[in-house]
């Protein structure tokens, strides 16, 4: 306006000058606001990332106590999983020393929401695969000692960034010094960018026409990792460099050097594990070496610093030679800068990379982590799980998990030529507490896709039969000694359709005692029994045992037309293994917030789901399944003196092979089938049963047993016919029966009754 | 003749004394002739669960007497003393710790210690009773009653335990 009012006409030159001036002003304003935006973006990212931590999930800590079945080899395997190293000097927490029949361990100790396990020196003596004595450093007896829990993974979000935050005081000074020496020598003095390094790099880059040499300061690297772009050529790359430089300066103005260094240590990208990106030195230390950052040795620390330059190119698992060369370069730099003395560096350079095995990488537990996520998602929002740094204590037993994975692998491999297309799943629980000890979702335990243990819904076949027999026992009208008819049966479904179930061997077995009908899994007898008991009560029994939804009441339900997932089957059988007490299966014990306060404890909660006497009797029949019935061959794979209870399940056309069974300490459910649901040619015992036996044998099985509840008596019958029989006869078995039922004492084997027997039974009948 | 009958009487006496001793040692869960009644951690104590064809646990032997010899390998059918859990020492220590925590008014910690003990020693009725008592103390009587029933199923015929379970059950209901 002022100019317009000017009487003097502007000259051409002054017009251009004013235009330039104005454009400059506008550009300046734009630059300032863009700069402001960049600074804001950088700082808000810096603030945000500090707390953007996925929930970290730990396994159950290993408990050491006198009497525990654990060999020295088992313990060493566990110590290795935990990244303990063998050291004859027992130099500090996280080391152990091997002696004859004896181990000395300097434990790490841990603290979890007020539950403190101190670090200590313990000496463990082993005799016959058991801990015979446990002594502390003063030589006194220690009752019970825990090892620190194994970090098994985290509930990282779908963008895949995983990290394990380390506090400033947990960062070894040698790490930050080495980072500076290798990546950014003038870190302590520059202001976010390093002009000297830039000039040098510029020269190299201009002469080569592209960005070859990074002159990035640690601050610039931090910014780059926030915004994850990595264009390497052309204008975009230069523009990105300028933006990064600007943001780096903005961060330096706002935060101290130590804050930036701390953020860097927790942020930088150091590896890839499938869909999971390993960020920060804390997680990288676990990922590559299976131990906390503070315990790294010189060569290990150097390797982590080497990875900063390019975790893909220098991937120590795929390009060990490159990683080794780069690591030794880092070691050399450490020596040059006086961070470590020459001798140490020489020794370190001779070391191998020393990576932990695949199983320690965390990914192996993806199926179990899926269950953890599922359990927690009823109480926590997804964002809370993925971003707020929760610490989760789970129920996983790493040794059981390893045994289950091995069991599935070897079991399926042993199934012959067609095994390649077979898939499988395993659930292992601790029946009394309902804790899930292991979960395998498929043959490739590291695969994060279809989790068959949780999501493969398949007809359970004869696995349903125990519910039918339990309902019969609970009705009070039947006992295991009751004789039922395994004769052909035609079931009218409606006016037009009928159903004619048949036995697996296509034979009818006539009158058999209930215990045999279940042990041999006779279909016709079961259908007859089930129809007499009624579908409704059977469905009720199933629901009490833990089935979430009421099944549809078709007669075919009696033979297992019901489709369930392995974890659902485990819930039902867990109630049986637990003597009729239902306890919700749990994968999580407790959750602690980022600041260490306890948020939630998932406690043992039990409900009586079935009559104790009826469940006791049913379980005795499940023992007979293994002794004489369809589980016989499965049982033979176990030591002679072990008592187990179990049931086979096979779906139509042999598409699904199931086995569920238990000892006193473990319930194991195994499933084998094909993902495309094609027939496998396997029965419950020839497929899943083999896997079940393999896993059970590996778990130091503890015989199944239970005290007989009040009101339960026992009687001897002929297993084949159910007729009363003397105990000494072939095929005589003892079955539990209600005290109130009358069973005659018999002294002969073939129904023959001597005079003594008749007197005896006459006396008996009068006594009652 | 005299000496022979003396020997026979001696043998009979020894048999009776041994029988009585074994009976008093046998598990609270009941007589040795009752299959699957002993909660055995050690495999060798559990052979009774499986009836052995050809075995002869004659019905004329009074309950609690030692089993007549069988043609089975030794170590399977020998009725044992009350089976000790593998974890009995550890669970006793944790139980003690739990009681101390409970006395100090720290109920969640007391509970956590008990659950830790239960994970090692789940067939121990005492632990379930203590957990039930803790539930009762925190006002959860339904859980207390269920824990008492659970303890009952594990207590077998140990009167001390069954009485205590009965007491807890009454208090909870």
Coordinates of N, CA and C in Angstrom, one line a residue, chain A residues 63 65-69 117 130 143-146 430 432-433 435 437 578 581 586 589 601-608 612 616 620 623-624 627-628 635 640-643 664 701-708 710 712-714 716 727-734 745 747 760, chain B residues 29 33-44 46-47 49-60 70 72-73 76 86-91 93-94 97 108-109 111-112 115-116 118-120 122-123 128 131 135 142-143 146-147 149-151 153-157:
Chain A
X63 N 13.4 -73.5 39.3 CA 13.5 -73.7 40.7 C 14.5 -74.8 41.0
X65 N 16.0 -77.3 43.9 CA 15.8 -77.7 45.3 C 16.2 -79.2 45.4
X66 N 16.5 -79.6 46.5 CA 16.9 -81.0 46.8 C 15.8 -81.9 46.4
X67 N 16.1 -83.0 45.7 CA 15.0 -83.9 45.3 C 14.5 -83.7 43.9
X68 N 14.7 -82.5 43.3 CA 14.2 -82.3 42.0 C 14.8 -83.2 41.0
X69 N 14.0 -83.7 40.1 CA 14.5 -84.5 39.0 C 15.2 -83.6 38.0
X117 N 14.9 -62.3 44.4 CA 15.8 -63.5 44.5 C 17.2 -62.9 44.4
X130 N 19.1 -86.5 39.8 CA 18.3 -85.7 40.7 C 19.3 -84.8 41.5
X143 N 17.4 -74.2 50.8 CA 16.1 -75.0 50.6 C 15.7 -74.9 49.1
X144 N 15.8 -73.7 48.6 CA 15.3 -73.5 47.2 C 15.9 -72.2 46.6
X145 N 16.4 -72.3 45.4 CA 17.1 -71.2 44.7 C 16.5 -71.1 43.3
X146 N 16.3 -69.9 42.9 CA 15.7 -69.7 41.6 C 16.8 -69.1 40.7
X430 N 0.3 -78.1 33.4 CA 0.5 -78.7 34.7 C -0.9 -78.8 35.3
X432 N -2.6 -79.5 38.0 CA -3.2 -78.9 39.3 C -3.3 -77.4 39.3
X433 N -2.4 -76.8 38.6 CA -2.4 -75.3 38.6 C -2.9 -74.7 37.3
X435 N -1.3 -74.3 34.6 CA -0.3 -73.5 33.9 C 0.1 -74.2 32.6
X437 N 2.7 -75.1 30.1 CA 4.2 -75.2 30.3 C 4.8 -75.1 28.9
X578 N -6.9 -83.2 36.7 CA -7.0 -82.5 38.0 C -8.1 -83.1 38.9
X581 N -11.5 -81.1 39.1 CA -11.4 -79.6 39.4 C -11.0 -78.9 38.2
X586 N -3.7 -71.1 32.1 CA -3.1 -69.8 32.1 C -1.7 -69.8 31.5
X589 N 1.5 -65.5 34.7 CA 1.4 -65.5 36.2 C 1.1 -64.0 36.7
X601 N -2.0 -60.0 39.0 CA -1.6 -61.4 39.3 C -2.7 -62.3 38.9
X602 N -2.4 -63.3 38.0 CA -3.4 -64.3 37.7 C -3.3 -65.5 38.6
X603 N -4.2 -65.6 39.5 CA -4.0 -66.5 40.6 C -4.7 -67.9 40.2
X604 N -4.3 -68.9 41.0 CA -5.0 -70.2 40.8 C -6.4 -70.1 41.3
X605 N -7.3 -70.5 40.4 CA -8.7 -70.4 40.7 C -9.3 -71.8 40.3
X606 N -9.9 -72.4 41.3 CA -10.4 -73.8 40.9 C -11.9 -73.9 41.2
X607 N -12.6 -74.7 40.4 CA -14.0 -75.0 40.6 C -14.2 -76.5 40.5
X608 N -15.1 -77.0 41.3 CA -15.3 -78.5 41.2 C -16.3 -78.7 40.1
X612 N -16.1 -86.3 42.4 CA -14.8 -86.8 42.6 C -14.7 -88.3 42.4
X616 N -12.6 -90.1 39.5 CA -11.6 -91.1 39.9 C -11.7 -92.4 39.1
X620 N -9.3 -94.2 36.2 CA -8.8 -95.6 36.2 C -9.1 -96.2 34.9
X623 N -6.5 -95.2 32.5 CA -5.3 -96.0 32.8 C -5.4 -97.3 32.0
X624 N -6.6 -97.9 32.0 CA -6.8 -99.2 31.3 C -6.7 -99.0 29.7
X627 N -3.1 -99.5 29.4 CA -2.7 -100.9 29.7 C -3.1 -101.9 28.8
X628 N -4.4 -101.8 28.4 CA -5.0 -102.9 27.6 C -5.7 -102.5 26.3
X635 N 1.7 -96.8 25.3 CA 2.2 -97.1 26.6 C 3.6 -97.8 26.6
X640 N 8.6 -99.3 31.8 CA 7.6 -100.3 32.3 C 6.9 -99.9 33.6
X641 N 7.6 -99.2 34.5 CA 7.0 -98.9 35.8 C 6.2 -97.6 35.9
X642 N 5.9 -97.0 34.7 CA 5.2 -95.7 34.7 C 3.7 -96.0 34.5
X643 N 2.9 -95.4 35.3 CA 1.4 -95.5 35.1 C 1.0 -94.2 34.4
X664 N 1.2 -87.5 36.6 CA 0.8 -86.7 37.8 C 1.3 -85.2 37.6
X701 N 8.7 -88.7 33.4 CA 7.3 -88.9 33.8 C 7.2 -89.4 35.3
X702 N 6.2 -88.9 35.9 CA 5.8 -89.2 37.3 C 4.5 -89.9 37.2
X703 N 4.4 -91.1 37.6 CA 3.2 -91.9 37.4 C 1.9 -91.1 37.8
X704 N 0.9 -91.4 37.0 CA -0.4 -90.9 37.4 C -0.9 -91.7 38.6
X705 N -1.4 -91.0 39.6 CA -2.1 -91.7 40.7 C -3.0 -90.8 41.4
X706 N -3.9 -91.3 42.1 CA -4.8 -90.4 42.9 C -5.3 -91.3 44.0
X707 N -5.5 -90.7 45.2 CA -6.1 -91.5 46.3 C -7.6 -91.7 46.0
X708 N -8.1 -92.9 46.3 CA -9.6 -93.1 46.1 C -10.4 -92.2 47.0
X710 N -13.6 -90.9 49.3 CA -14.5 -91.5 50.1 C -15.7 -92.1 49.3
X712 N -15.8 -94.8 47.6 CA -15.4 -95.6 46.5 C -14.8 -96.9 47.0
X713 N -15.2 -98.0 46.4 CA -14.7 -99.3 46.8 C -14.1 -99.8 45.5
X714 N -13.7 -101.1 45.6 CA -13.2 -101.7 44.3 C -13.6 -103.1 44.2
X716 N -13.1 -106.9 41.7 CA -12.3 -107.5 40.6 C -13.3 -108.1 39.6
X727 N -9.0 -112.2 41.9 CA -7.9 -111.3 41.4 C -6.8 -112.0 40.7
X728 N -6.7 -113.3 41.1 CA -5.5 -114.0 40.5 C -5.7 -114.5 39.1
X729 N -7.0 -114.4 38.6 CA -7.3 -115.0 37.3 C -6.7 -114.1 36.2
X730 N -6.4 -114.7 35.1 CA -5.9 -113.9 33.9 C -7.1 -113.0 33.5
X731 N -6.7 -111.8 33.1 CA -7.6 -110.8 32.7 C -8.5 -110.2 33.8
X732 N -8.2 -110.5 35.0 CA -8.9 -109.9 36.1 C -8.4 -108.5 36.3
X733 N -9.3 -107.5 36.4 CA -8.8 -106.2 36.8 C -9.6 -105.6 37.9
X734 N -9.0 -104.8 38.7 CA -9.7 -104.1 39.8 C -10.3 -102.8 39.2
X745 N -18.1 -111.4 46.0 CA -16.7 -111.9 46.0 C -16.7 -113.3 45.3
X747 N -14.3 -116.6 44.0 CA -13.0 -117.2 44.2 C -12.5 -118.1 43.0
X760 N -19.0 -117.6 51.4 CA -18.4 -116.3 51.5 C -19.4 -115.2 51.0
Chain B
X29 N -3.5 -92.8 52.4 CA -4.5 -93.1 51.4 C -5.2 -94.4 51.5
X33 N -3.7 -102.9 49.4 CA -4.4 -103.7 48.4 C -5.3 -102.8 47.6
X34 N -5.4 -101.5 47.9 CA -6.2 -100.7 47.1 C -5.4 -100.1 46.0
X35 N -5.8 -100.3 44.8 CA -4.9 -99.8 43.7 C -5.0 -98.3 43.6
X36 N -3.9 -97.8 43.2 CA -3.8 -96.4 42.8 C -4.2 -95.4 44.0
X37 N -4.0 -95.9 45.2 CA -4.4 -95.0 46.3 C -3.2 -94.2 46.8
X38 N -2.0 -94.6 46.5 CA -0.9 -93.8 47.1 C -0.5 -92.8 46.0
X39 N -0.4 -91.6 46.4 CA 0.1 -90.6 45.5 C 1.7 -90.7 45.4
X40 N 2.2 -91.4 44.5 CA 3.6 -91.7 44.5 C 4.4 -90.8 43.5
X41 N 5.3 -90.1 44.0 CA 6.2 -89.4 43.1 C 7.2 -90.4 42.4
X42 N 7.6 -91.3 43.2 CA 8.6 -92.3 42.7 C 7.9 -93.4 42.0
X43 N 8.3 -93.7 40.8 CA 7.6 -94.7 40.0 C 7.4 -96.0 40.7
X44 N 8.4 -96.3 41.6 CA 8.4 -97.7 42.2 C 7.2 -97.9 43.1
X46 N 4.2 -97.0 42.6 CA 2.9 -96.8 41.9 C 2.5 -98.1 41.2
X47 N 3.2 -99.1 41.3 CA 2.9 -100.3 40.5 C 1.6 -100.9 40.8
X49 N -1.2 -99.6 40.9 CA -2.3 -99.1 40.1 C -2.7 -100.1 39.0
X50 N -1.6 -100.8 38.5 CA -1.9 -101.8 37.5 C -2.1 -103.1 38.0
X51 N -3.3 -103.7 37.9 CA -3.4 -105.1 38.4 C -2.5 -106.0 37.6
X52 N -1.9 -106.9 38.2 CA -1.0 -107.7 37.5 C -1.6 -109.1 37.3
X53 N -1.8 -109.4 36.0 CA -2.4 -110.8 35.8 C -1.5 -111.8 36.4
X54 N -2.1 -112.8 37.1 CA -1.3 -113.8 37.7 C -0.8 -113.4 39.1
X55 N -1.1 -112.2 39.5 CA -0.8 -111.8 40.8 C -1.8 -112.4 41.7
X56 N -1.6 -112.4 43.0 CA -2.5 -113.0 43.9 C -2.7 -112.2 45.2
X57 N -3.3 -111.1 45.1 CA -3.6 -110.4 46.3 C -4.9 -111.0 47.0
X58 N -4.7 -112.1 47.6 CA -5.8 -112.9 48.1 C -6.7 -112.1 49.1
X59 N -7.9 -112.4 48.9 CA -8.9 -111.6 49.7 C -8.9 -112.0 51.1
X60 N -8.2 -113.1 51.5 CA -8.3 -113.5 52.9 C -7.3 -112.7 53.7
X70 N 4.9 -111.5 44.6 CA 4.4 -111.7 43.3 C 5.6 -112.0 42.4
X72 N 6.6 -110.4 40.0 CA 7.0 -109.2 39.3 C 8.4 -108.8 39.7
X73 N 9.0 -108.0 38.9 CA 10.4 -107.5 39.3 C 10.2 -106.7 40.6
X76 N 8.4 -102.9 42.1 CA 7.1 -102.4 41.5 C 6.0 -102.5 42.5
X86 N 9.0 -85.3 45.9 CA 10.4 -84.8 45.6 C 10.6 -83.5 46.1
X87 N 9.6 -82.7 46.2 CA 9.7 -81.3 46.5 C 9.4 -81.0 48.0
X88 N 9.3 -82.0 48.8 CA 8.7 -81.8 50.2 C 9.6 -80.8 50.9
X89 N 10.9 -80.9 50.8 CA 11.7 -79.9 51.6 C 11.5 -78.5 51.1
X90 N 11.5 -78.3 49.8 CA 11.4 -77.0 49.2 C 10.0 -76.5 49.5
X91 N 9.0 -77.3 49.4 CA 7.6 -76.8 49.7 C 7.4 -76.5 51.2
X93 N 9.8 -75.3 53.1 CA 10.4 -74.0 53.3 C 9.5 -72.8 52.8
X94 N 8.9 -73.1 51.6 CA 8.0 -72.0 51.1 C 6.8 -71.8 51.9
X97 N 7.8 -69.8 54.7 CA 7.9 -68.4 54.3 C 6.5 -67.7 54.1
X108 N -0.9 -60.9 49.9 CA -0.5 -61.2 48.5 C 0.8 -62.0 48.4
X109 N 1.8 -61.6 49.2 CA 3.1 -62.2 49.2 C 2.9 -63.7 49.7
X111 N 0.4 -65.5 49.6 CA -0.3 -66.3 48.6 C 0.7 -66.7 47.5
X112 N 1.5 -65.7 47.1 CA 2.5 -66.0 46.0 C 3.4 -67.1 46.4
X115 N 1.5 -70.4 46.2 CA 1.3 -70.9 44.8 C 2.7 -71.4 44.2
X116 N 3.7 -70.8 44.7 CA 5.1 -71.3 44.2 C 5.3 -72.7 44.8
X118 N 2.9 -74.8 45.6 CA 2.0 -75.7 44.9 C 2.5 -76.1 43.5
X119 N 3.2 -75.3 42.9 CA 3.7 -75.6 41.6 C 4.7 -76.8 41.7
X120 N 5.4 -76.8 42.8 CA 6.4 -77.9 42.9 C 5.8 -79.1 43.5
X122 N 2.1 -80.2 44.0 CA 0.7 -80.0 43.9 C -0.2 -81.0 44.6
X123 N 0.4 -82.2 45.0 CA -0.4 -83.2 45.6 C -0.4 -83.1 47.2
X128 N -3.0 -76.8 49.8 CA -4.3 -76.4 49.4 C -5.1 -75.9 50.5
X131 N -3.9 -72.4 51.3 CA -4.4 -71.5 50.3 C -5.9 -71.2 50.5
X135 N -7.8 -67.7 51.3 CA -8.9 -67.2 50.6 C -10.0 -66.8 51.5
X142 N -16.1 -68.9 48.6 CA -16.4 -69.9 47.6 C -15.1 -70.6 47.2
X143 N -14.1 -69.8 46.9 CA -12.8 -70.4 46.6 C -12.2 -71.3 47.8
X146 N -13.9 -74.6 47.8 CA -13.4 -75.5 46.7 C -12.0 -76.0 47.1
X147 N -11.1 -75.1 47.6 CA -9.8 -75.5 48.0 C -9.9 -76.6 49.1
X149 N -12.3 -78.8 49.4 CA -12.7 -80.0 48.7 C -11.5 -80.7 48.0
X150 N -10.7 -79.8 47.4 CA -9.5 -80.2 46.6 C -8.6 -80.9 47.6
X151 N -8.4 -80.3 48.8 CA -7.5 -80.9 49.8 C -8.1 -82.2 50.3
X153 N -9.7 -84.4 48.5 CA -9.4 -85.5 47.6 C -7.9 -85.9 47.7
X154 N -7.0 -85.1 48.2 CA -5.6 -85.5 48.3 C -5.2 -86.0 49.7
X155 N -6.1 -85.8 50.7 CA -5.7 -86.1 52.0 C -5.8 -87.6 52.3
X156 N -6.5 -88.3 51.5 CA -6.7 -89.7 51.7 C -7.3 -90.0 53.1
X157 N -6.6 -90.8 53.9 CA -7.2 -91.1 55.2 C -6.5 -90.5 56.4

